[in-house]
Short mmCIF file of C-alpha atoms in Angstrom, two decimals:
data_model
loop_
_atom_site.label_atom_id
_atom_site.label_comp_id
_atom_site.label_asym_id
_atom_site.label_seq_id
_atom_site.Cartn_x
_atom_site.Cartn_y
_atom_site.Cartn_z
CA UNK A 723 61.81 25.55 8.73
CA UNK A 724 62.30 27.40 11.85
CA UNK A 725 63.84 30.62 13.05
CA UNK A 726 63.73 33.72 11.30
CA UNK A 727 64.72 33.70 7.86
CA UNK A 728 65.94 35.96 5.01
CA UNK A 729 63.82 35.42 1.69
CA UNK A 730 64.94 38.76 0.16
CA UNK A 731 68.22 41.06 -0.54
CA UNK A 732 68.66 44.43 -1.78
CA UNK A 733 72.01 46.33 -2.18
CA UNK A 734 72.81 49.80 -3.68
CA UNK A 735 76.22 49.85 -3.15
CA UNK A 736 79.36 52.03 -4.37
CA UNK A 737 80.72 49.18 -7.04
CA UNK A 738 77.13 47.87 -7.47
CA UNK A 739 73.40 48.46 -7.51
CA UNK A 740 71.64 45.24 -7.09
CA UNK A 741 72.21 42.38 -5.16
CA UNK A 742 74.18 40.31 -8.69
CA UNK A 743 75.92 43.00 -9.77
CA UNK A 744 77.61 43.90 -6.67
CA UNK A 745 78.10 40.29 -5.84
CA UNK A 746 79.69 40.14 -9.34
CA UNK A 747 82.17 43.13 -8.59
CA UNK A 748 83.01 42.04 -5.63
CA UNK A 749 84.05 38.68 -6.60
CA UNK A 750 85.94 40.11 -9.61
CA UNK A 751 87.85 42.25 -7.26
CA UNK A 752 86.21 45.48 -8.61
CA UNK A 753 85.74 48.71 -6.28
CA UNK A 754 83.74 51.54 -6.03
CA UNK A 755 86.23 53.96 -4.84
CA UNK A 756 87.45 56.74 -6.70
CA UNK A 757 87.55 60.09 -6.37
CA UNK A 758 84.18 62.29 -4.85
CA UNK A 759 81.96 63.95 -7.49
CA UNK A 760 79.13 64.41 -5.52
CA UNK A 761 81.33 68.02 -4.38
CA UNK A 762 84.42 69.59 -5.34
CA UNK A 763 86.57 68.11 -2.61
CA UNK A 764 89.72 69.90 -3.10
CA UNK A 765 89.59 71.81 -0.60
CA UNK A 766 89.74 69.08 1.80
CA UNK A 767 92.72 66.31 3.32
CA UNK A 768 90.78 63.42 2.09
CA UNK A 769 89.65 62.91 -1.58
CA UNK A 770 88.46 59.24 -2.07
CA UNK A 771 85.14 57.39 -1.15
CA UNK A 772 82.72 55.21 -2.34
CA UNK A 773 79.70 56.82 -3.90
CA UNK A 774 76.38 55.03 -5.04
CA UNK A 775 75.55 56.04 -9.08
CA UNK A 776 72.09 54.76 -9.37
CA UNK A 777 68.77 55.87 -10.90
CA UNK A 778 66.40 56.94 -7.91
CA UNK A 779 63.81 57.25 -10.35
CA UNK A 780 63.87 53.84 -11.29
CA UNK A 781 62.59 53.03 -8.00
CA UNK A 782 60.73 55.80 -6.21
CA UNK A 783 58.07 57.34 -7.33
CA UNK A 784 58.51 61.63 -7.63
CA UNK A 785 56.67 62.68 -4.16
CA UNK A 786 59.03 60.30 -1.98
CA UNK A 787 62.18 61.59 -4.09
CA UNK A 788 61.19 65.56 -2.81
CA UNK A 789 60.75 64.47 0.52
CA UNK A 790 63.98 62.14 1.33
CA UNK A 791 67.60 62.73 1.27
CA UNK A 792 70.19 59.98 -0.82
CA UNK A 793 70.32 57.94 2.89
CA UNK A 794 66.91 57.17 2.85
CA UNK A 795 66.51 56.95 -1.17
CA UNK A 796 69.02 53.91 -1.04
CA UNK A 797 67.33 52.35 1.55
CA UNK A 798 63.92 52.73 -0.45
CA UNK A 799 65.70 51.19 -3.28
CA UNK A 800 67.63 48.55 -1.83
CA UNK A 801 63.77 47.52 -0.76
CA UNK A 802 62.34 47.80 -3.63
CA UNK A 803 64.90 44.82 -4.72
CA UNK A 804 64.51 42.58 -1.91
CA UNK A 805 61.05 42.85 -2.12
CA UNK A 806 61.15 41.63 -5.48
CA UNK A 807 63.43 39.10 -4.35
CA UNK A 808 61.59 37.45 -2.16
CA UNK A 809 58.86 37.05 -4.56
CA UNK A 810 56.42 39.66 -1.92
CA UNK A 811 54.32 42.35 -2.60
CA UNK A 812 53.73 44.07 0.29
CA UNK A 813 49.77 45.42 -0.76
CA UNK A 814 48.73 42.08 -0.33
CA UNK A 815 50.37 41.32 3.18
CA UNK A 816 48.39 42.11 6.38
CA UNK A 817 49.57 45.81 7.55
CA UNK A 818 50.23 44.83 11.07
CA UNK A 819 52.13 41.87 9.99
CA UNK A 820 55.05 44.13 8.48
CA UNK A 821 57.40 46.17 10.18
CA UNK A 822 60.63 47.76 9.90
CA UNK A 823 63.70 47.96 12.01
CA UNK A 824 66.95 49.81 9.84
CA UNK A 825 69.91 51.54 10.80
CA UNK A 826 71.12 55.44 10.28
CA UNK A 827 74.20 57.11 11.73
CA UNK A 828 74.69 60.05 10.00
CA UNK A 829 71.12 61.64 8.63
CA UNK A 830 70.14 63.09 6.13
CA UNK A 831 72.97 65.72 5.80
CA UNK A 832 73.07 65.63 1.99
CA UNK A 833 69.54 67.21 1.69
CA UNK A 834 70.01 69.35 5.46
CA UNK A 835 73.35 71.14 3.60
CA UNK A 836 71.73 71.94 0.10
CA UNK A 837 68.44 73.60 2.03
CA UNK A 838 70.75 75.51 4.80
CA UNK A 839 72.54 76.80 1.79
CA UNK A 840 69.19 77.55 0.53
CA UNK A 841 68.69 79.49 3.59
CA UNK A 842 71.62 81.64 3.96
CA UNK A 843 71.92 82.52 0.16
CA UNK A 844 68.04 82.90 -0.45
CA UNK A 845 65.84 83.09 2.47
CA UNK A 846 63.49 80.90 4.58
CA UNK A 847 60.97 80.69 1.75
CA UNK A 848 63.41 79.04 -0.39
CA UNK A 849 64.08 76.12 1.89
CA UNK A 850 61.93 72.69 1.91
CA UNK A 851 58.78 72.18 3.81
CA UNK A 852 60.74 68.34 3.98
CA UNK A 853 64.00 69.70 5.65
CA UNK A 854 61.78 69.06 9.09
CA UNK A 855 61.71 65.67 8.35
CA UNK A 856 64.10 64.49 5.63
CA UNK A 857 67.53 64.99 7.87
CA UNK A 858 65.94 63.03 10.92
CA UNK A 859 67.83 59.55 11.62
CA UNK A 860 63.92 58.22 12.22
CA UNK A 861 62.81 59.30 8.35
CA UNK A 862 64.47 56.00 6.58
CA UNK A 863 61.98 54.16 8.78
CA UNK A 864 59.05 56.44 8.70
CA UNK A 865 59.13 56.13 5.04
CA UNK A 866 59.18 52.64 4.50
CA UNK A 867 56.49 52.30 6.66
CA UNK A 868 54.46 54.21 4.65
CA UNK A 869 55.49 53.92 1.11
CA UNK A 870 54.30 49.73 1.86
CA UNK A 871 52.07 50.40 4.24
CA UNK A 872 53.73 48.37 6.59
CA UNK A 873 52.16 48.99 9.87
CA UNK A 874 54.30 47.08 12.42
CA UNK A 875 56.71 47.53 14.66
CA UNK A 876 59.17 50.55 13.03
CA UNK A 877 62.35 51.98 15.19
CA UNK A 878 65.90 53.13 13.77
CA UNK A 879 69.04 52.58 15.28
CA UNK A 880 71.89 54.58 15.23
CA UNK A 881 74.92 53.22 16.45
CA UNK A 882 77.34 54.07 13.91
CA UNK A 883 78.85 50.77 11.67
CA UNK A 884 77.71 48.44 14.57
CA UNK A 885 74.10 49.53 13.43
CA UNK A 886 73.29 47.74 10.62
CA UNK A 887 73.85 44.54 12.08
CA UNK A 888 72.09 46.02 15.28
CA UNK A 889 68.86 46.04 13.26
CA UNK A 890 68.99 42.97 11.99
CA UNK A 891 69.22 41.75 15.29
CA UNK A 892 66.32 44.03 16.94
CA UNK A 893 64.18 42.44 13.78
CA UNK A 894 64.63 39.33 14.63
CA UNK A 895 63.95 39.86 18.31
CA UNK A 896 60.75 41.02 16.57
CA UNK A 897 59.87 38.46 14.63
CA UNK A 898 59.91 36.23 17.85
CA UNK A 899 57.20 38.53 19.09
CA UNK A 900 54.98 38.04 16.59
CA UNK A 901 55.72 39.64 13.66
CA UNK A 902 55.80 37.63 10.35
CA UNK A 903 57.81 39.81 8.44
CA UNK A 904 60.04 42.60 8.93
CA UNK A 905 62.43 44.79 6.59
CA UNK A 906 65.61 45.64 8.14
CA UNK A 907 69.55 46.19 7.30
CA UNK A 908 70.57 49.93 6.80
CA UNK A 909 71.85 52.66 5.00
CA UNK A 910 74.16 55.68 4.90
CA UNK A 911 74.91 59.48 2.71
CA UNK A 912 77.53 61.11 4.89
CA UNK A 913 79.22 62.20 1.62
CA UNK A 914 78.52 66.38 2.13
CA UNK A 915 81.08 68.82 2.52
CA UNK A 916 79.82 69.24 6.35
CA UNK A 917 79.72 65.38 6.64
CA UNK A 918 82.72 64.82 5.27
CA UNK A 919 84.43 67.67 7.39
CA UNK A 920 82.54 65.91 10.63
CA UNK A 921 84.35 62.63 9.67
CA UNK A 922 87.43 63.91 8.86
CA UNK A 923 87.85 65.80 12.71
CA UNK A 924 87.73 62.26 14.09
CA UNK A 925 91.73 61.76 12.96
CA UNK A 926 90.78 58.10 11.33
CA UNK A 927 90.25 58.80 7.21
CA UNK A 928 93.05 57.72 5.12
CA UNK A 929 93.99 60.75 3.06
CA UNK A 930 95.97 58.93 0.16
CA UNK A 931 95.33 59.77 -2.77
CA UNK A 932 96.24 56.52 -4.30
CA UNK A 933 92.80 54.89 -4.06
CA UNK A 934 94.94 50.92 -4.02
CA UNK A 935 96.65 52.30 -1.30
CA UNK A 936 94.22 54.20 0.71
CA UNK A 937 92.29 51.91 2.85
CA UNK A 938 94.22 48.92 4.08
CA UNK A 939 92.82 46.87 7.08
CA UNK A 940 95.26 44.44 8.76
CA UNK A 941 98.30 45.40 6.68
CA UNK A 942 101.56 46.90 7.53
CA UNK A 943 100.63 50.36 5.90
CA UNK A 944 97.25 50.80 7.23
CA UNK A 945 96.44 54.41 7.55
CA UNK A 946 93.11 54.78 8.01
CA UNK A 947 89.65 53.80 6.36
CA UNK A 948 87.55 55.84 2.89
CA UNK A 949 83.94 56.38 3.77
CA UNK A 950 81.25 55.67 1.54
CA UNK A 951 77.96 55.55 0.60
CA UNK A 952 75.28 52.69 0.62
CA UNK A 953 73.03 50.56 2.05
CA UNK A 954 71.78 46.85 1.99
CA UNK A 955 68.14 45.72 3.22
CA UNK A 956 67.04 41.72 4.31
CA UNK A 957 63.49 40.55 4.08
CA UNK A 958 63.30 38.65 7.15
CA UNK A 959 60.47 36.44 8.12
CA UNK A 960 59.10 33.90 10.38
CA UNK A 961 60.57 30.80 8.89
CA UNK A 962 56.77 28.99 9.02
CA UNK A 963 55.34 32.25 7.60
CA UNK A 964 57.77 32.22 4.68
CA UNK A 965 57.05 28.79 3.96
CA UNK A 966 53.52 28.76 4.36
CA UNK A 967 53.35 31.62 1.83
CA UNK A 968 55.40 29.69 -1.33
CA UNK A 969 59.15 31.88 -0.82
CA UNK A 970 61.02 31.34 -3.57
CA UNK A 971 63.71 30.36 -1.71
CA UNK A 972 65.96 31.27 1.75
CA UNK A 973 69.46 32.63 1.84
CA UNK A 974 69.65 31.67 5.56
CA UNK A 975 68.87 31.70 8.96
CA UNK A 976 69.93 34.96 11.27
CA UNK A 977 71.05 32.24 13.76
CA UNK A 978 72.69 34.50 16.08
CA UNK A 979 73.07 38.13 17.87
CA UNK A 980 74.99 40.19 20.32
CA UNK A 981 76.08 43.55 21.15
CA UNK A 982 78.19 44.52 23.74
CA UNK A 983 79.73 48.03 25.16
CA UNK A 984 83.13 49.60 25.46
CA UNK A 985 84.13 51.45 28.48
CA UNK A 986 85.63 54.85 27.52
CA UNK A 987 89.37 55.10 26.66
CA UNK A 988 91.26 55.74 30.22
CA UNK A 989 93.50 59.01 30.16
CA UNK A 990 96.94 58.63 28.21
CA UNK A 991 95.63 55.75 26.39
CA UNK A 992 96.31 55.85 22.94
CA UNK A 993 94.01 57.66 20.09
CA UNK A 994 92.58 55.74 17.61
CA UNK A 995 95.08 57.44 15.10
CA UNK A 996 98.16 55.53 16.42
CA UNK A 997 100.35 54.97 13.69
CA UNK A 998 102.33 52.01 15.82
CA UNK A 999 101.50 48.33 15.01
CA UNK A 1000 102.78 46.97 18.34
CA UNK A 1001 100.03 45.90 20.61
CA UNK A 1002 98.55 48.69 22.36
CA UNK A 1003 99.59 48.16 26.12
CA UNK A 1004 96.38 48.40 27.93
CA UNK A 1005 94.24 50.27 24.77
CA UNK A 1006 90.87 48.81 25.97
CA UNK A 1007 89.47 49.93 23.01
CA UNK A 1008 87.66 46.78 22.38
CA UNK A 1009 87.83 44.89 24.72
CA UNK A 1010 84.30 43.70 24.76
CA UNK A 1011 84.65 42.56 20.84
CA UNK A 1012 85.60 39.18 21.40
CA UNK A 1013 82.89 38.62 24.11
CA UNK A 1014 79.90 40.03 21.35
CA UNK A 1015 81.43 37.06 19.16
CA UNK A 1016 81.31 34.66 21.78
CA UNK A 1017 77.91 35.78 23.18
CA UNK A 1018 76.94 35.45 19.37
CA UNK A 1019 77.99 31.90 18.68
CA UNK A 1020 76.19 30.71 21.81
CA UNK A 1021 72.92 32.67 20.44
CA UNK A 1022 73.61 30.52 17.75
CA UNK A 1023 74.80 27.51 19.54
CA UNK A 1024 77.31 26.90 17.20
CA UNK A 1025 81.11 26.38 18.39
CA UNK A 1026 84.42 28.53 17.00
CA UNK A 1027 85.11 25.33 14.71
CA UNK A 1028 81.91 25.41 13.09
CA UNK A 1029 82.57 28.71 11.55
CA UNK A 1030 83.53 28.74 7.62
CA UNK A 1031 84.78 32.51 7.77
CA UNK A 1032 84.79 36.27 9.39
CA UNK A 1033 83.40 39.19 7.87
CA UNK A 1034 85.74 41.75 9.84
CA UNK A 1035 84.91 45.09 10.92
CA UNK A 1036 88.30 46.04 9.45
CA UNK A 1037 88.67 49.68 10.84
CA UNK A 1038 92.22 50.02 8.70
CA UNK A 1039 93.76 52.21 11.46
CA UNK A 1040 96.67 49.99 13.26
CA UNK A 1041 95.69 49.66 17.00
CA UNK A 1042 92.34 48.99 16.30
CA UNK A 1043 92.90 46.12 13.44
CA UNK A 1044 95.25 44.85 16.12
CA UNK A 1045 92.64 44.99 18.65
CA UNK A 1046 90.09 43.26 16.19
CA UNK A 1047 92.71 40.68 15.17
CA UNK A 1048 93.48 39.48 18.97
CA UNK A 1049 89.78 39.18 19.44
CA UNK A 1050 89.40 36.76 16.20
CA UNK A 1051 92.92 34.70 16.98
CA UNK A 1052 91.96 34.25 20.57
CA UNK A 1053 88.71 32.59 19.93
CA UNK A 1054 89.99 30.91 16.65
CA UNK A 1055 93.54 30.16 16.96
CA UNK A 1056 96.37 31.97 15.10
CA UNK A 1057 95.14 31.55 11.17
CA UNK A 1058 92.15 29.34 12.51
CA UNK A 1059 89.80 30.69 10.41
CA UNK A 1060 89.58 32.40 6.78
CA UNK A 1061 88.94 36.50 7.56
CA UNK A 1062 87.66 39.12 4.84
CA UNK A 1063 86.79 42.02 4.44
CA UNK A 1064 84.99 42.80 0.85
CA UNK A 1065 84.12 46.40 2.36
CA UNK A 1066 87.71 47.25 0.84
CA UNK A 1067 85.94 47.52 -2.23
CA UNK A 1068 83.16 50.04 -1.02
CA UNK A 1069 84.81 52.10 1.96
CA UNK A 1070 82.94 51.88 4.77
CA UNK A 1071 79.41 52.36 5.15
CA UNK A 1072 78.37 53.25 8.46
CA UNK A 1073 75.20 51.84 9.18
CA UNK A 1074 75.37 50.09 5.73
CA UNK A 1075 77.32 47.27 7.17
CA UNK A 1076 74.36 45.54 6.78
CA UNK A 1077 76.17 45.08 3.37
CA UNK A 1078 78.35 42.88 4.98
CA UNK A 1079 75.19 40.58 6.08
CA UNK A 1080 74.27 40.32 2.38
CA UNK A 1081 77.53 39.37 1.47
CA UNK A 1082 78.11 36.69 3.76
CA UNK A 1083 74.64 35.30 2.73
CA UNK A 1084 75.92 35.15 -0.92
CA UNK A 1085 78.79 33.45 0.25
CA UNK A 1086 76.80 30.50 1.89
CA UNK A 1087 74.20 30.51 -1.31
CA UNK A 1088 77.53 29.73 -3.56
CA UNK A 1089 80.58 28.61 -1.86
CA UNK A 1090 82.95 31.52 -2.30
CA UNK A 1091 84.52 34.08 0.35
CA UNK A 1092 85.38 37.34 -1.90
CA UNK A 1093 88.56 38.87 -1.08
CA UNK A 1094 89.75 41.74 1.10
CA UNK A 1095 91.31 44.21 -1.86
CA UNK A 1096 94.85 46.03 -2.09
CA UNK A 1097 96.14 44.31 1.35
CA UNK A 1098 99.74 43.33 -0.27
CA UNK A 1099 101.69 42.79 3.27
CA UNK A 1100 100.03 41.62 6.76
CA UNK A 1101 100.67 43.58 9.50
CA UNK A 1102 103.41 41.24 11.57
CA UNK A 1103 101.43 40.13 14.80
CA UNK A 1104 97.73 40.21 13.74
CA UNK A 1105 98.17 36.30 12.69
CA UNK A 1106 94.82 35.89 10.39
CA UNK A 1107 93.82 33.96 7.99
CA UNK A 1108 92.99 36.81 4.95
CA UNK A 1109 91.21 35.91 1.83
CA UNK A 1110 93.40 38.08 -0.40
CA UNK A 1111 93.32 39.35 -3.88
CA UNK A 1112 91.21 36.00 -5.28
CA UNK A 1113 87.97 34.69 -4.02
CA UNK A 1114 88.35 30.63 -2.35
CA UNK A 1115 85.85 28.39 -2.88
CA UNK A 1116 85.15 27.00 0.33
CA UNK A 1117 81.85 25.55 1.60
CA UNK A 1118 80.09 27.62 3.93
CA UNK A 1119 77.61 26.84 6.76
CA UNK A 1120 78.26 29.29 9.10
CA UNK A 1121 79.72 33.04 9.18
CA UNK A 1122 80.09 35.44 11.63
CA UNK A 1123 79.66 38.91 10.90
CA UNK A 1124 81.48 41.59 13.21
CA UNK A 1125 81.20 45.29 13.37
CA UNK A 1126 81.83 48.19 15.64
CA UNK A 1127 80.74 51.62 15.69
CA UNK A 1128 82.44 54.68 16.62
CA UNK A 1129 81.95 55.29 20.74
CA UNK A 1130 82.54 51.76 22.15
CA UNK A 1131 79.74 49.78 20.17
CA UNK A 1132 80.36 45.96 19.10
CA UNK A 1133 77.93 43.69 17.34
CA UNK A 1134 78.14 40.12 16.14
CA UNK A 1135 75.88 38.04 13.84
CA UNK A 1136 76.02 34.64 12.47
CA UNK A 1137 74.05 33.48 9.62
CA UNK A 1138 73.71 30.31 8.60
CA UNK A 1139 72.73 27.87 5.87
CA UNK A 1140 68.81 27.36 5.30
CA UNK A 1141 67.81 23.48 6.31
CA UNK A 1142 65.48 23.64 3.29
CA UNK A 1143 64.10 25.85 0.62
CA UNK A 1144 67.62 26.97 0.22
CA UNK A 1145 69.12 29.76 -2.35
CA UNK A 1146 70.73 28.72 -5.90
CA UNK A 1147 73.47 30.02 -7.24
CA UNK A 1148 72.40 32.53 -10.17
#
């Protein structure tokens, strides 16, 4: 083997904690959105999103539970599992040869909002010694690090959805330095009544409150996307390290990476809350999509043909599926290649698209593309191939993985198929 692997997988997900289980929900069409419980949200426009219901105590021990907010907790989790997966326990790994590289966009605004309230209703003495540390974008990493006593190389990213594949590729880059083994993927809790109010100034939450006709990417009444929260984490390792240490088995091979930049949007452009399907004359609002994708596949040195399927962004607002479909048909071909987006099923995740990473690693591991949910009419002019409704079985080698994050950020990723020691279906 060669390259740099993924031997483990970890998911805490809105309709699914546990790599099977949500694989198993997705498949069977089944989604975590509904209405909020973690607050009363009647008070606000939007009232859907996907929220994570998992035991925290089933995986962290008390002390790390007081000190971290949900964002950091899932991520803890989510390692926990692919830790376990990859047949690794970290106490008897080198510390240097560990590190971590994850993703955060929002912080940890869950736990910041309950000890501000503490604050204003109570007094400074009521509010956490952990507030200094537990909102920070940096304390998913920090405490990783130290719950495994990984001592490696450990930095955060935070570039909004484009982040968790952003990670992934920074880990890689260090596992060509040197590193054996890194964890990395990402993980989001924006779901506060301040982080809910942050998203909803942005103009692009769908505030239906029909939850199979809320968030619809690439279809005729697309009207804007449902947050959530989650987060997925990859074991990724030195393919030579892996196999010189007896893994159970590889998913696949993080075969290729880019990111590129959007210039800002030129005065009288269109807002990202256009309601009009018709190509946006001149949007520029991702212009530099396509080119991540290309720049990705040559990473990879794989052609457009040899890809098996694209895990969209899938924004669900109409000028910028348009601008995501244009990139895919004019390095595919109209309908060249299947699209999906399972994220339908979970809202999206922010920095958690490393979700979408896991998924298309399941996909290769059993020959199946899930579907992209509710999506009953295609937008006229976007031209793709969707997986609707019912998984296909389809042989898969190759996926790309695309994602953009709010402020002009584009990432691209293709995994492949492992050359040996490869995944069975469970």
């Amino acid at each position: 083997m060669t390259g740099a692997v993924v031997t483990g997988l970890g998911v805490a997900s809105p309709n699914g904690v546990g790599t099977e289980e949500y694989w198993r929900a997705t498949l069977e069409g089944r989604s975590g959105i509904r209405p909020i419980r973690l607050f009363d949200a009647a008070p606000y426009p939007v009232r859907l999103a996907g929220e994570v219901d998992f035991d925290a105590e089933a995986y962290i021990p008390g002390k790390f539970r007081a000190q971290t907010d949900q964002m950091t907790q899932l991520a803890m989790a989510a390692t926990v599992m692919a830790f376990a997966d990859a047949g690794l326990d970290p106490a008897g790994m080198p510390a240097f040869e560990m590190g971590v590289t994850v993703a955060n966009s929002s912080g940890g605004i869950m736990f910041g909002q309950r000890e501000l309230q503490q604050l204003w209703s109570q007094g400074p003495t009521y509010v956490s010694a952990y507030m200094s540390v537990a909102w920070f974008y940096a304390s998913t990493a920090g405490q990783l690090s130290i719950r495994h006593g990984m001592k490696g190389p450990a930095l955060v990213l935070a570039s909004e959805q484009a982040g968790g594949l952003d990670a992934v590729g920074h880990a890689r880059r260090q596992i060509r330095c040197g590193t054996p083994l890194m964890v990395t993927g990402g993980s989001d809790a924006s779901l506060a009544p301040v982080g809910l109010a942050f998203q909803i100034a942005t103009g692009m939450l769908s505030t239906r409150r029909d939850p199979s006709r809320a968030y619809l990417p690439f279809d005729r009444d697309a009207n804007g996307y449902l947050p959530g929260n989650g987060g997925a984490i990859l074991v990724l390792e030195d393919a030579a390290a892996a196999e010189a240490r007896g893994v159970p088995g590889v998913y696949g091979e993080i075969a290729g990476y880019a990111a590129t930049f959007d210039p800002p949007l030129d005065d009288g452009e269109p807002g990202p809350d256009t309601a009009a399907y018709d190509p946006p004359r001149g949007s520029g609002r991702s212009p530099r999509l396509r080119r991540a994708a290309e720049l990705a596949l040559a990473d990879a040195g794989v052609a457009p043909g040899d890809i098996d399927v694209v895990f969209a962004d899938a924004w669900g607002l109409p000028a910028l599926d348009w601008e995501e479909a244009r990139a895919i048909t004019e390095l595919f071909g109209p309908r060249g290649v299947p699209v999906t987006a399972p994220k339908t099923m979970t809202g999206r995740l922010y920095a958690g698209a490393a979700l979408d990473l896991v998924t298309a690693l399941l996909s290769i591991r059993d020959g199946v593309i899930p579907p992209t949910l509710n999506v009953t009419e295609p937008a006229p002019g976007t031209d793709l191939d969707l997986v609707l409704r019912e998984p296909r079985r389809r042989t898969v080698r190759h996926a790309l993985v695309l994602a953009r994050g709010l402020g002009g950020f584009n990432s691209a990723i293709v995994v492949s198929a492992p050359t040996t020691h490869a995944r069975s279906s469970t």
